[in-house]
Coordinates of C-alpha atoms and ligand atoms in Angstrom, one line a residue:
Chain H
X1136 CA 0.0 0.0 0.0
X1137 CA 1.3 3.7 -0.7
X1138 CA 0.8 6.4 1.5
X1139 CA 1.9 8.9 -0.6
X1140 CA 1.4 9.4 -4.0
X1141 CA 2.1 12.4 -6.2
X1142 CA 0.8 13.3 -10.0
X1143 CA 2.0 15.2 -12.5
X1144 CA 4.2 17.3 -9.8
X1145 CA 6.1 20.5 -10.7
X1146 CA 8.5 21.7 -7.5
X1147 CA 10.5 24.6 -7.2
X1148 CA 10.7 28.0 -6.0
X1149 CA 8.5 31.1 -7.6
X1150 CA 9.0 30.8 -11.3
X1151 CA 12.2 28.7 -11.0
X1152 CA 11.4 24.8 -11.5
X1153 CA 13.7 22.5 -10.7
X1154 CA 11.8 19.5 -10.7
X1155 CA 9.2 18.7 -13.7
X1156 CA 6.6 16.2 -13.9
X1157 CA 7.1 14.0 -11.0
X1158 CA 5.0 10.9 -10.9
X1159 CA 5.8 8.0 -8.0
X1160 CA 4.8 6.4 -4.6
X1161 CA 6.2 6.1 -1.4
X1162 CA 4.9 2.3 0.0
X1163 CA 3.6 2.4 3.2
X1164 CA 5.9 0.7 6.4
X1165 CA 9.1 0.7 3.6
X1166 CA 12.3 2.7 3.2
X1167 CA 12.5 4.6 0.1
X1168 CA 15.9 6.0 -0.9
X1169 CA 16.1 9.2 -3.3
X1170 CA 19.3 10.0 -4.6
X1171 CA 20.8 12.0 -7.4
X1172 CA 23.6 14.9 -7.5
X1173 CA 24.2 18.0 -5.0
X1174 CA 21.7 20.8 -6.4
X1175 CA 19.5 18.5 -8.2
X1176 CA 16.3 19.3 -6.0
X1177 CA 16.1 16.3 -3.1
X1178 CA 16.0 18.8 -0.6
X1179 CA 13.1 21.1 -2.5
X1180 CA 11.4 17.4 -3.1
X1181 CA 11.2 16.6 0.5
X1182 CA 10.1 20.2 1.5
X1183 CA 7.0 20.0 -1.3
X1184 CA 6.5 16.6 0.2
X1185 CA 6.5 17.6 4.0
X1186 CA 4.3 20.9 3.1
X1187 CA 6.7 23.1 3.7
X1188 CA 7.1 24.2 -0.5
X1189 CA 4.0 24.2 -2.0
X1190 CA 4.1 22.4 -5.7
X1191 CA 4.0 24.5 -8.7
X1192 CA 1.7 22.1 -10.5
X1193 CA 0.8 19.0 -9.2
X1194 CA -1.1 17.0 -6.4
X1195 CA 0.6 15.4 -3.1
X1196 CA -2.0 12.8 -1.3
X1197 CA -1.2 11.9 1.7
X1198 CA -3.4 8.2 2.7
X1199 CA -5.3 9.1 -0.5
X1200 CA -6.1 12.8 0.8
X1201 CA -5.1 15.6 -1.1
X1202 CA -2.7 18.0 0.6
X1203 CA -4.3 21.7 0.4
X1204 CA -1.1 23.9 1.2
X1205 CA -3.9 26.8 1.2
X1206 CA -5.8 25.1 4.4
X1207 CA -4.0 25.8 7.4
X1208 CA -5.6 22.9 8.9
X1209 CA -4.9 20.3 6.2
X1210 CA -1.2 21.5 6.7
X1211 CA -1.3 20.7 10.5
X1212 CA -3.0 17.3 10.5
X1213 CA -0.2 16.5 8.0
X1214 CA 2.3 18.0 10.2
X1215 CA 1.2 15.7 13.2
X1216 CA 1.7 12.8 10.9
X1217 CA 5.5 13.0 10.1
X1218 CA 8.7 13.8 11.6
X1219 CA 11.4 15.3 10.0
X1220 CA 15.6 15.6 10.0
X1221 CA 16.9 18.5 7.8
X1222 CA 20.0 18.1 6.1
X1223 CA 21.5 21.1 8.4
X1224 CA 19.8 19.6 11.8
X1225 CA 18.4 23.0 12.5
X1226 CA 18.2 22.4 16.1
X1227 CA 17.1 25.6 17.5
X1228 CA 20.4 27.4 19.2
X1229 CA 19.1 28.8 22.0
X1230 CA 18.1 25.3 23.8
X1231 CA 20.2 22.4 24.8
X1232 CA 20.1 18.5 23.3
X1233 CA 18.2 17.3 26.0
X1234 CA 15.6 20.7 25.5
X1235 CA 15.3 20.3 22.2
X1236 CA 14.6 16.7 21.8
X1237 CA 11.7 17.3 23.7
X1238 CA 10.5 20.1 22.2
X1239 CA 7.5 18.4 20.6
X1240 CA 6.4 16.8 24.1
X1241 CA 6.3 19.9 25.6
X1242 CA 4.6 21.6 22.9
X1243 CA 2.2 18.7 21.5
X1244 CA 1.7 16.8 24.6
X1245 CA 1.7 19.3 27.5
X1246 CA 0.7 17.0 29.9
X1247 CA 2.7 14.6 29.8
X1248 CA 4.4 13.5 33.3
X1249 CA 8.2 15.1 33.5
X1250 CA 9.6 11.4 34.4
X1251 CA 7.9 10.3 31.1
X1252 CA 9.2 12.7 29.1
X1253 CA 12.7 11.9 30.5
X1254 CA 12.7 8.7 29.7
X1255 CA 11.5 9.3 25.9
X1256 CA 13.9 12.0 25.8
X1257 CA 17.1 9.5 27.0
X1258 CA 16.0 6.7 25.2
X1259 CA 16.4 8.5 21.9
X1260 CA 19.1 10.0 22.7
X1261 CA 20.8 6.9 23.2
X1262 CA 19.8 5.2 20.3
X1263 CA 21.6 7.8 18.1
X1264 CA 24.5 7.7 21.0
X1265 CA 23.7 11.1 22.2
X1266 CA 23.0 10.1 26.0
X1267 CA 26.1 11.6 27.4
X1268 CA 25.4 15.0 25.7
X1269 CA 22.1 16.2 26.9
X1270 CA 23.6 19.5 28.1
X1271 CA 25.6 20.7 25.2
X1272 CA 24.2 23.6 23.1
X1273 CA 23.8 22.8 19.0
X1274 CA 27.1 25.0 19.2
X1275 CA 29.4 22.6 20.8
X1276 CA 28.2 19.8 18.8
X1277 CA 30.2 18.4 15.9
X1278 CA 28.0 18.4 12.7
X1279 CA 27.3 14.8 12.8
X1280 CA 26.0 15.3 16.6
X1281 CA 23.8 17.8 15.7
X1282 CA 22.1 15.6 12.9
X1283 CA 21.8 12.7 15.2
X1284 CA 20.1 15.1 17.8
X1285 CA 18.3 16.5 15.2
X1286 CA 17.1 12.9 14.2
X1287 CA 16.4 12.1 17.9
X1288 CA 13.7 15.2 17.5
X1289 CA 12.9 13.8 14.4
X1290 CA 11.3 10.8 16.3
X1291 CA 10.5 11.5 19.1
X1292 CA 7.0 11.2 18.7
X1293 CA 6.9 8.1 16.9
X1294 CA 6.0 10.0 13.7
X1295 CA 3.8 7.8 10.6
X1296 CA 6.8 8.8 8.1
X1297 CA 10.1 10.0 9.2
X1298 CA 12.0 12.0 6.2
X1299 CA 16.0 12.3 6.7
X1300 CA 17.7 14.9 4.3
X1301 CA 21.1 13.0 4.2
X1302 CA 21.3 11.4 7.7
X1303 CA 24.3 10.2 7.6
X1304 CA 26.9 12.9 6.3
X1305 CA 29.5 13.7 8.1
X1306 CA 29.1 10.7 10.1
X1307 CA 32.3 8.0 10.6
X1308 CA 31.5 4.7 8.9
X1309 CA 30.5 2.9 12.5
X1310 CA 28.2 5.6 13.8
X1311 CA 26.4 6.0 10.2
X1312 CA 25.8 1.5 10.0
X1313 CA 24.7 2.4 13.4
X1314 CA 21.7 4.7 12.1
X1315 CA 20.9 2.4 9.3
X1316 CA 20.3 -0.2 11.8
X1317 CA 18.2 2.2 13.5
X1318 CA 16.2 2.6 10.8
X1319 CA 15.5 -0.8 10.1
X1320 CA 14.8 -1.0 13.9
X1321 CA 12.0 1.5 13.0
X1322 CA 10.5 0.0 10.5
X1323 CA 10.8 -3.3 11.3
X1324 CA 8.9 -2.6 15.1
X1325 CA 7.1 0.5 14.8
X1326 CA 5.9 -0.1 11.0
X1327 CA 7.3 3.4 10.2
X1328 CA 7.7 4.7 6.9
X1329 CA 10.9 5.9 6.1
X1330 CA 12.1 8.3 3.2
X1331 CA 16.1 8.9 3.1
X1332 CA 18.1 11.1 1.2
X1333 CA 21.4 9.8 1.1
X1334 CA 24.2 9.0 -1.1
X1335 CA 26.5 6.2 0.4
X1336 CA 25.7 3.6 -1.0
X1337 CA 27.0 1.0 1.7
X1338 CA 23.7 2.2 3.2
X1339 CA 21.5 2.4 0.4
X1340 CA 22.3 -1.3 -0.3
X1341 CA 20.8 -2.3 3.6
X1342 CA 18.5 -0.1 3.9
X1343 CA 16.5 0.8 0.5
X1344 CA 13.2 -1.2 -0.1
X1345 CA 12.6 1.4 -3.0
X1346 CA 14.8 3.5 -4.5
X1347 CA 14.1 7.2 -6.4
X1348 CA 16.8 8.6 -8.6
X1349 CA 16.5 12.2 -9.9
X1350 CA 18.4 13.9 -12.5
X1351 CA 18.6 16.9 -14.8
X1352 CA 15.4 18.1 -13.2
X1353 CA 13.7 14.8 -14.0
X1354 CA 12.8 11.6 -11.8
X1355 CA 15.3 8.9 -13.8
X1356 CA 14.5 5.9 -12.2
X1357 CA 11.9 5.0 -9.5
X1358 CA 11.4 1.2 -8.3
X1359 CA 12.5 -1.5 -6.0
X1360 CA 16.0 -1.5 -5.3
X1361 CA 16.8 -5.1 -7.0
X1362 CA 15.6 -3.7 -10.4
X1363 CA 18.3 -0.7 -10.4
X1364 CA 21.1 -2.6 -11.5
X1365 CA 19.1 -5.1 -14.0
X1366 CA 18.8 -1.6 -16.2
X1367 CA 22.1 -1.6 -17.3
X1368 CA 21.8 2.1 -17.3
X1369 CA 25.1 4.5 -17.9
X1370 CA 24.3 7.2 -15.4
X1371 CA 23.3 4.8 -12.4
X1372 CA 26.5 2.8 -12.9
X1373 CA 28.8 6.0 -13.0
X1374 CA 26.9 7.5 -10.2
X1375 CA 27.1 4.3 -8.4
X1376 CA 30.6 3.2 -9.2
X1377 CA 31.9 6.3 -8.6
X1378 CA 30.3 6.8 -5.2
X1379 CA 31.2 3.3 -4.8
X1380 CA 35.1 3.9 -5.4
X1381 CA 35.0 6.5 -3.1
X1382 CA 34.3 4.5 -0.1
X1383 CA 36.6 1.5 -0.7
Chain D
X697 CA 7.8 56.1 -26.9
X698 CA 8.6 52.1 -26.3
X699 CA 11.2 53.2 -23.5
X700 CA 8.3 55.3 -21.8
X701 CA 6.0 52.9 -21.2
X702 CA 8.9 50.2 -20.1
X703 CA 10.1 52.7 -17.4
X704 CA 6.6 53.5 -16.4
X705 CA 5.9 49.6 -15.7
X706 CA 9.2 49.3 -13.8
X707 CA 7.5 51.8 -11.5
X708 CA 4.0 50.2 -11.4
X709 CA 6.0 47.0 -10.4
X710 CA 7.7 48.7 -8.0
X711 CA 4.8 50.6 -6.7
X712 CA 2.7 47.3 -6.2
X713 CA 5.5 45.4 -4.6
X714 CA 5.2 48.2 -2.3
X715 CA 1.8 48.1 -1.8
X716 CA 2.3 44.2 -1.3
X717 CA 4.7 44.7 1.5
X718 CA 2.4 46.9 3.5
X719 CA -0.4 44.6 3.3
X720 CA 2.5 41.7 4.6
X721 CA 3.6 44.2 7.4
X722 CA 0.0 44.8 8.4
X723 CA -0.9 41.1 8.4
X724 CA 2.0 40.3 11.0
X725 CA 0.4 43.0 12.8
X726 CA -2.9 41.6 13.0
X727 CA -1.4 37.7 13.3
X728 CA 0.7 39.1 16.3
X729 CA -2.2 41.2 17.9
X730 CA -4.2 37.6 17.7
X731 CA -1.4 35.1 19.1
X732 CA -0.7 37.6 22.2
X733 CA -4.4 37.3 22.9
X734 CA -5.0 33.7 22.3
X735 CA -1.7 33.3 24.2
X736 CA -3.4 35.2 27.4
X737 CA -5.6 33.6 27.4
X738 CA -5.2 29.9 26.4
X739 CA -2.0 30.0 27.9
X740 CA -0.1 27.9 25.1
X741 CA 2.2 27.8 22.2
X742 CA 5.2 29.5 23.5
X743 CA 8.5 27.7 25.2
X744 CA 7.6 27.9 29.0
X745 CA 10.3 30.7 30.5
X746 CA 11.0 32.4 27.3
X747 CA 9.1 35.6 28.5
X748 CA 11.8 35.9 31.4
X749 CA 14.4 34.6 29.5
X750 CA 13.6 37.7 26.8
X751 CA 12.1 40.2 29.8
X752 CA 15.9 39.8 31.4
X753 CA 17.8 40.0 28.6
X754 CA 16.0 43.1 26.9
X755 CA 15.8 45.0 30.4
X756 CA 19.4 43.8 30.9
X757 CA 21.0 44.6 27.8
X758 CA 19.3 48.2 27.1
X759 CA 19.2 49.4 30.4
X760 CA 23.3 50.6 30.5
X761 CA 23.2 52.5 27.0
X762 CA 19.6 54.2 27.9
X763 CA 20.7 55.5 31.2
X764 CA 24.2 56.9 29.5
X765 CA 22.2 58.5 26.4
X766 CA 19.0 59.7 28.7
X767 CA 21.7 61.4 30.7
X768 CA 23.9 62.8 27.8
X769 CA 20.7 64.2 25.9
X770 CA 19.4 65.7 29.6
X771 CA 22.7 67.9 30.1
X772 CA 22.6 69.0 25.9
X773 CA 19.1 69.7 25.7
X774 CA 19.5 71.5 29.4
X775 CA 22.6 73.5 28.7
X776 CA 21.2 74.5 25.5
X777 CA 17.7 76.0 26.5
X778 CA 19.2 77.3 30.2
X779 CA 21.7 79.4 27.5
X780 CA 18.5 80.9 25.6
X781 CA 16.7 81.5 29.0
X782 CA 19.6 83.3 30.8
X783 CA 19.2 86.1 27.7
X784 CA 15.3 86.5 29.5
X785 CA 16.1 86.3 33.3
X786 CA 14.1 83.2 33.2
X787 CA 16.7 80.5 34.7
X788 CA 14.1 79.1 36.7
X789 CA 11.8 78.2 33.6
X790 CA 14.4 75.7 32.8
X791 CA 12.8 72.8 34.9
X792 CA 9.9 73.3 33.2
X793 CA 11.0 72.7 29.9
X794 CA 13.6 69.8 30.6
X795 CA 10.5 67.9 32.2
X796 CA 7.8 68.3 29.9
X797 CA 10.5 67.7 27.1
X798 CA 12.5 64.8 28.8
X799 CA 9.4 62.7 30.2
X800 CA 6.5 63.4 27.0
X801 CA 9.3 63.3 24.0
X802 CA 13.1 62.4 24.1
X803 CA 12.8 59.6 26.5
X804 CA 10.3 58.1 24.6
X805 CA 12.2 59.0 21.3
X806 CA 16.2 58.2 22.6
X807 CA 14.5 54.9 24.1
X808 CA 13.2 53.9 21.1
X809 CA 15.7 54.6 19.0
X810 CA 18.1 52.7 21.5
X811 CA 15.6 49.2 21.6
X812 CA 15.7 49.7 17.6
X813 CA 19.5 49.1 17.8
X814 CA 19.7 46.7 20.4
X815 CA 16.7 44.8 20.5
X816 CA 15.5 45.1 17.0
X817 CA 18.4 43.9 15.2
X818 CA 18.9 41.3 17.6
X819 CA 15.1 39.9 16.9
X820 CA 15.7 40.3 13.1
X821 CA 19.5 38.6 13.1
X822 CA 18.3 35.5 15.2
X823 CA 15.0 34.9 13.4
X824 CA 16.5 35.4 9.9
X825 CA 19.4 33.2 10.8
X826 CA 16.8 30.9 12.1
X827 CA 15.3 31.2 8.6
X828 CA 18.1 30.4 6.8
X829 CA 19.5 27.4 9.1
X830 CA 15.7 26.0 8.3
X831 CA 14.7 26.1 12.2
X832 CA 11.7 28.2 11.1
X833 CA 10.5 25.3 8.8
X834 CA 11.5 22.8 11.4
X835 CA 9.0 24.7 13.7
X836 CA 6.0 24.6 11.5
X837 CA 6.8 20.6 11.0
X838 CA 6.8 19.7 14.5
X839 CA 3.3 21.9 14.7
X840 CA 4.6 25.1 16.2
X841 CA 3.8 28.4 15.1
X842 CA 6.7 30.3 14.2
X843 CA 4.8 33.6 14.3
X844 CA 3.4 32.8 17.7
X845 CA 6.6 31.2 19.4
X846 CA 9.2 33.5 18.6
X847 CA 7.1 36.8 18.8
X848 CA 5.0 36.8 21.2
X849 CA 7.4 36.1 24.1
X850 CA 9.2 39.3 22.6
X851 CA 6.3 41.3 22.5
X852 CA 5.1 40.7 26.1
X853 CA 8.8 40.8 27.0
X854 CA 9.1 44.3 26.0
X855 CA 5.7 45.6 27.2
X856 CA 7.4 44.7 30.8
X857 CA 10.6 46.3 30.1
X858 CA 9.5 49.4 28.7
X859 CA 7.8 50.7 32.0
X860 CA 11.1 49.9 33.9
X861 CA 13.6 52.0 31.6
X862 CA 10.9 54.9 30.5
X863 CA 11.2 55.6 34.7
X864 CA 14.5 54.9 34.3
X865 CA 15.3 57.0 32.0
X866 CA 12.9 59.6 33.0
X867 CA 14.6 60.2 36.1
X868 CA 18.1 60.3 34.8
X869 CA 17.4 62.6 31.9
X870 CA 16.2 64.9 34.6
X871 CA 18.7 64.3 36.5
X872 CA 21.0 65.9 34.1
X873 CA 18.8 68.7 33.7
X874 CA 19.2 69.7 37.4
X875 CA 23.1 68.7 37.5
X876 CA 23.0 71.9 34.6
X877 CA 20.4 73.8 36.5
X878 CA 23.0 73.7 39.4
X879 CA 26.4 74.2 37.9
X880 CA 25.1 76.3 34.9
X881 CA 22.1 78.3 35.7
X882 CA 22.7 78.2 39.5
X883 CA 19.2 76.8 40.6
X884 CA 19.4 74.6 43.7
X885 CA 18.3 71.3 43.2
X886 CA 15.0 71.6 46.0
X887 CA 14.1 75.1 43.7
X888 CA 14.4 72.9 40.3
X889 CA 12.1 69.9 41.7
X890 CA 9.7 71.6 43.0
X891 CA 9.4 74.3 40.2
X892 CA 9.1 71.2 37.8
X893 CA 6.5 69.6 40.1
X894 CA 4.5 72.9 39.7
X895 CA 4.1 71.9 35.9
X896 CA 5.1 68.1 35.3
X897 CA 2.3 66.0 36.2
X898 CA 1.8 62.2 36.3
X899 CA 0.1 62.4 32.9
X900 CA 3.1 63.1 31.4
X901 CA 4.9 60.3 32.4
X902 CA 2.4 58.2 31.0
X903 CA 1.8 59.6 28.1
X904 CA 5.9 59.4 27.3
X905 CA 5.4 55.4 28.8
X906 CA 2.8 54.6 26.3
X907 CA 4.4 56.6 23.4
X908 CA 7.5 54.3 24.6
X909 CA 5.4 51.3 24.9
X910 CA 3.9 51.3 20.8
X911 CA 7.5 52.5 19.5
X912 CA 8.5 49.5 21.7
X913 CA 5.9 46.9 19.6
X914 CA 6.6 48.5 16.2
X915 CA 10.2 47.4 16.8
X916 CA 9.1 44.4 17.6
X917 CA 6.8 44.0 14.8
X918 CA 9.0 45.7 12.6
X919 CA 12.2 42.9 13.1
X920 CA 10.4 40.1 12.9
X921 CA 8.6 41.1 9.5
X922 CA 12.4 41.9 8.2
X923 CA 13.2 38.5 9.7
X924 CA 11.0 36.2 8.4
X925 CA 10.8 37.7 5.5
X926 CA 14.7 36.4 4.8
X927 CA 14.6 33.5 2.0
X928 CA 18.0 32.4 2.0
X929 CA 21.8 32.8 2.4
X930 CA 23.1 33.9 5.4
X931 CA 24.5 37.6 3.3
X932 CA 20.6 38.3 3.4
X933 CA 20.8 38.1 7.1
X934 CA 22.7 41.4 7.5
X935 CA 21.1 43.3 5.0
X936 CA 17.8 42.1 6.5
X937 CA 19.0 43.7 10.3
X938 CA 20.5 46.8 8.8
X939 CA 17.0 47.4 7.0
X940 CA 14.9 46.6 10.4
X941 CA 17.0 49.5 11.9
X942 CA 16.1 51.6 9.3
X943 CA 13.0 50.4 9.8
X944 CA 12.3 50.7 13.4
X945 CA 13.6 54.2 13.3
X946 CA 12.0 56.0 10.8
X947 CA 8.8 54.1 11.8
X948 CA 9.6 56.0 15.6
X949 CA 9.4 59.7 14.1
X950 CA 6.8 58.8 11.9
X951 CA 4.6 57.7 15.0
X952 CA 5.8 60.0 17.6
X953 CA 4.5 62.9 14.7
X954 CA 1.2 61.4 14.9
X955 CA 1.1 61.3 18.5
X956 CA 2.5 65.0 18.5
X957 CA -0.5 65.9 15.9
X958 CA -3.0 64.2 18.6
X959 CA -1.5 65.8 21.4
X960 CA -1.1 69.6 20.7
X961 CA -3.2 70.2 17.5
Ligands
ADP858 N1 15.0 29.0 -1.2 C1 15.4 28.8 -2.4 N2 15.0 29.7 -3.4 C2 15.3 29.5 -4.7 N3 16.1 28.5 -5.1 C3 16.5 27.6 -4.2 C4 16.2 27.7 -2.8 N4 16.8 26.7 -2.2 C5 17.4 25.9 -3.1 N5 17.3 26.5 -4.3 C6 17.9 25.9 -5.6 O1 17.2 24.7 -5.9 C7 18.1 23.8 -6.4 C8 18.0 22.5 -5.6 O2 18.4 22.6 -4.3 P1 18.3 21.5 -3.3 O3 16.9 21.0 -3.3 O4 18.9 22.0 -2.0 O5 19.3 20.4 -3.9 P2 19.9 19.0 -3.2 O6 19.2 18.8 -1.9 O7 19.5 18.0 -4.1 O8 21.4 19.2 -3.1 C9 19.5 24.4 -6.4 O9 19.8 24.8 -7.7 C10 19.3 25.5 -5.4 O10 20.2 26.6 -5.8
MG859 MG1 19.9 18.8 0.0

């Protein structure tokens, strides 16, 4: 089953489109991978997908609703739905980890007990290996701290769809196998939808159920991950070999 | 005759971008109006603390620089009237006019102009950096308001902090007044007071408080709609705060004119 689908979709900015005619899925309780090169629009795609960017032509349906980026409402009971790491973190500055990890318990569920939120609050912190840094401010942290905070935000909630602009850059090889396996984790015991941007493809290959490749303002390929190699295509094997050279 | 008509469009554009800005400005006013009330009275939608957290820093950071320009502009504005009087004989007049014109018009007007520097650019450099680090949109995903979490704890911030440096400042620009009075005019201190007391009322004070009070909101009002208003790249971010400034500012003189116009015409 899908739980989002878009037709026909345009995305960009104002009069600038950087993405053209965008037709594809996202399977529900999967992780779907979208890759392509820096500046090529993943970023803009995820915000148009979140509601953030509203599309320049096009639906988005969200469990077969129609997102109306004009209804405020629409917008929040999508919001409540998903939870979401940016590619820069943006943790807010002026709180600490530990603050703003439970940011959306204090502002969503106000009544939750304090010893509850704690222990939401430290367990996700520890799963991303952040449980000895709850007093640190976004400005001490390294980049790859701050995304892993960020992504303890992200689901702290225990969001339908989690969307992670590039999760794991910047991150060592063990701490970034670590998050895949978190993802998995997520998937495979919350039934949470996933949607990754990410280029390494050491974690593409354990984690993508589906994979999304855009390019020159097109979507190139979209399908399960077994079928990407079987197309003997010449951009996915450059952009894979390439990537893959990299890394070994 | 082509050229013409190209040049006049340019300043249609121009004129309804304008127009479309002003509408934008006059939205945030209304939005912010509405999220201060629903906050009053609902209680919710802003980080618990962040009203102290802004109430201290605001009081805290101004307070210094009004006291030292309050004074400065007392002793100028002082020495520069008790000079005209002395032609008259009328030394003793001088309390009168550094009272009325301290507590009704340049406190209101220096403390403005002060918040628009400190305060203003400070809302407008952390909320457009916000905007560009994406912290805004990673507000509205997790179901906050950006509009009502970031502003309105500044907006009830500075309605505390105004009262405390308008009497602040009120008493040190007077201050100065009777420091010239006594060095320069030769007026004891007691004489000065209580000639001023004969004239200066209560009223005056608050009518300089609440002058102080809506400069203090369209700063307020005024850096955030610079700051939200950023779309990216962090070189926006200082054009954005030296605009606010401007901003803040002109809006000031333009108000304080209107009040002026209510007051005395
Ligand atoms: N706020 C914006 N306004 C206009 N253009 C933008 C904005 N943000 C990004 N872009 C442009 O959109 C294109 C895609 O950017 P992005 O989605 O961030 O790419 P990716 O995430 O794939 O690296 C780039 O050419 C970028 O310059
Ligand atoms: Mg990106």
């Amino acid at each position: 089953m899908d739980i989002i689908t878009v037709s026909d979709l345009d995305v960009g900015y104002g009069n600038a489109t950087i993405l053209k005619k965008l037709n594809f899925s996202i399977p529900k309780g999967q992780v779907t991978v979208m890759l392509g090169k820096s500046g090529c629009g993943k970023s803009t795609l995820m915000k148009t997908l979140i509601g953030l960017i509203p599309p320049l032509k096009g639906d988005i349906f969200f469990s077969g609703e129609k997102i109306d980026f004009l209804s405020e409402e629409s917008l929040h009971s999508l919001y409540k739905r998903i939870g979401v790491l940016y590619q820069n973190g943006a943790l807010l500055n002026s709180l600490n980890v530990y603050e703003n990890v439970a940011l959306p318990i204090r502002m969503r569920q106000e009544s939750l007990k304090r010893e509850k939120e704690e222990r939401a609050v430290y367990q996700r912190l520890s799963q991303v290996g952040l449980g000895e840094s709850l007093e640190k401010y976004p400005s001490e942290l390294s980049g790859g701290m701050r995304k892993r905070a960020a992504l303890a935000r992200a689901m702290i909630l225990d969001p339908e769809i989690l969307f992670c602009d590039e999760p794991s850059a910047g991150l060592d090889p063990i701490t970034s196998s670590g998050l895949d396996e978190l993802l998995l984790d997520l998937k495979q015991t919350l039934g949470m939808t996933v949607v990754v941007v990410t280029h390494e493809l050491r974690s593409i290959e354990k984690i993508a159920d589906k994979v999304m490749v855009l390019r020159e303002g097109e979507m190139h390929f979209s399908g399960k991950y077994e079928d990407l190699f079987s197309m003997d295509d010449a951009f996915i094997e450059t952009f894979f070999l390439k990537k893959g050279r990299n890394h070994d | 005759m082509k050229t013409q008509s190209k040049r006049f469009e340019i300043i249609a554009d121009q004129f309804l971008l304008q127009l479309q800005h002003l509408r934008t400005f006059f939205q945030l006013l209304a939005d912010e109006l509405y999220y201060t009330g629903q906050y009053l009275i609902k209680k919710r939608g802003i980080y618990p603390g962040e009203i102290g957290k802004q109430f201290f820093f605001m009081a805290y950071k101004s307070f210094p620089i009004v006291c030292l320009i309050t004074f400065l502009v007392g002793v100028t504005i002082s020495l520069t009237s008790a000079a005209q009087l002395k032609l008259f004989g009328a030394d003793i007049y001088l309390s009168w006019f550094v009272g009325i014109a301290m507590l009704r018009e340049l406190v209101p007007l220096m403390t403005g102009v002060i918040l628009a520097g400190k305060i203003g650019a400070s809302v407008t450099a952390e909320i457009s950096t916000m905007k560009v680090l994406d912290e805004i949109d990673a507000l509205k995903t997790m179901g906050i308001i950006p509009e009502k979490f970031l502003m309105v704890p500044r907006l009830i911030a500075i309605t505390l902090a105004v009262p405390l440096l308008v009497a602040i400042a009120d008493f040190v620009g007077i201050f100065g007044g009777v420091m010239v009075g006594r060095y320069f005019s030769g007026i004891p201190p007691e004489s000065f007071i209580r000639e001023m007391l004969n004239i200066v009322s209560l009223k005056d004070f608050f009518i300089g408080l609440v002058k102080t009070m809506i400069f203090g909101w369209a700063i307020i009002i005024s850096s955030g709609f610079k700051g939200f208003f950023v779309k990216k790249g962090a070189e926006e971010v200082g054009r954005a705060t030296t605009e606010s400034v401007v901003l803040s500012i002109s809006l000031i003189i333009l108000l304080d004119c209107v009040f002026a116009f209510f007051l005395y015409f």
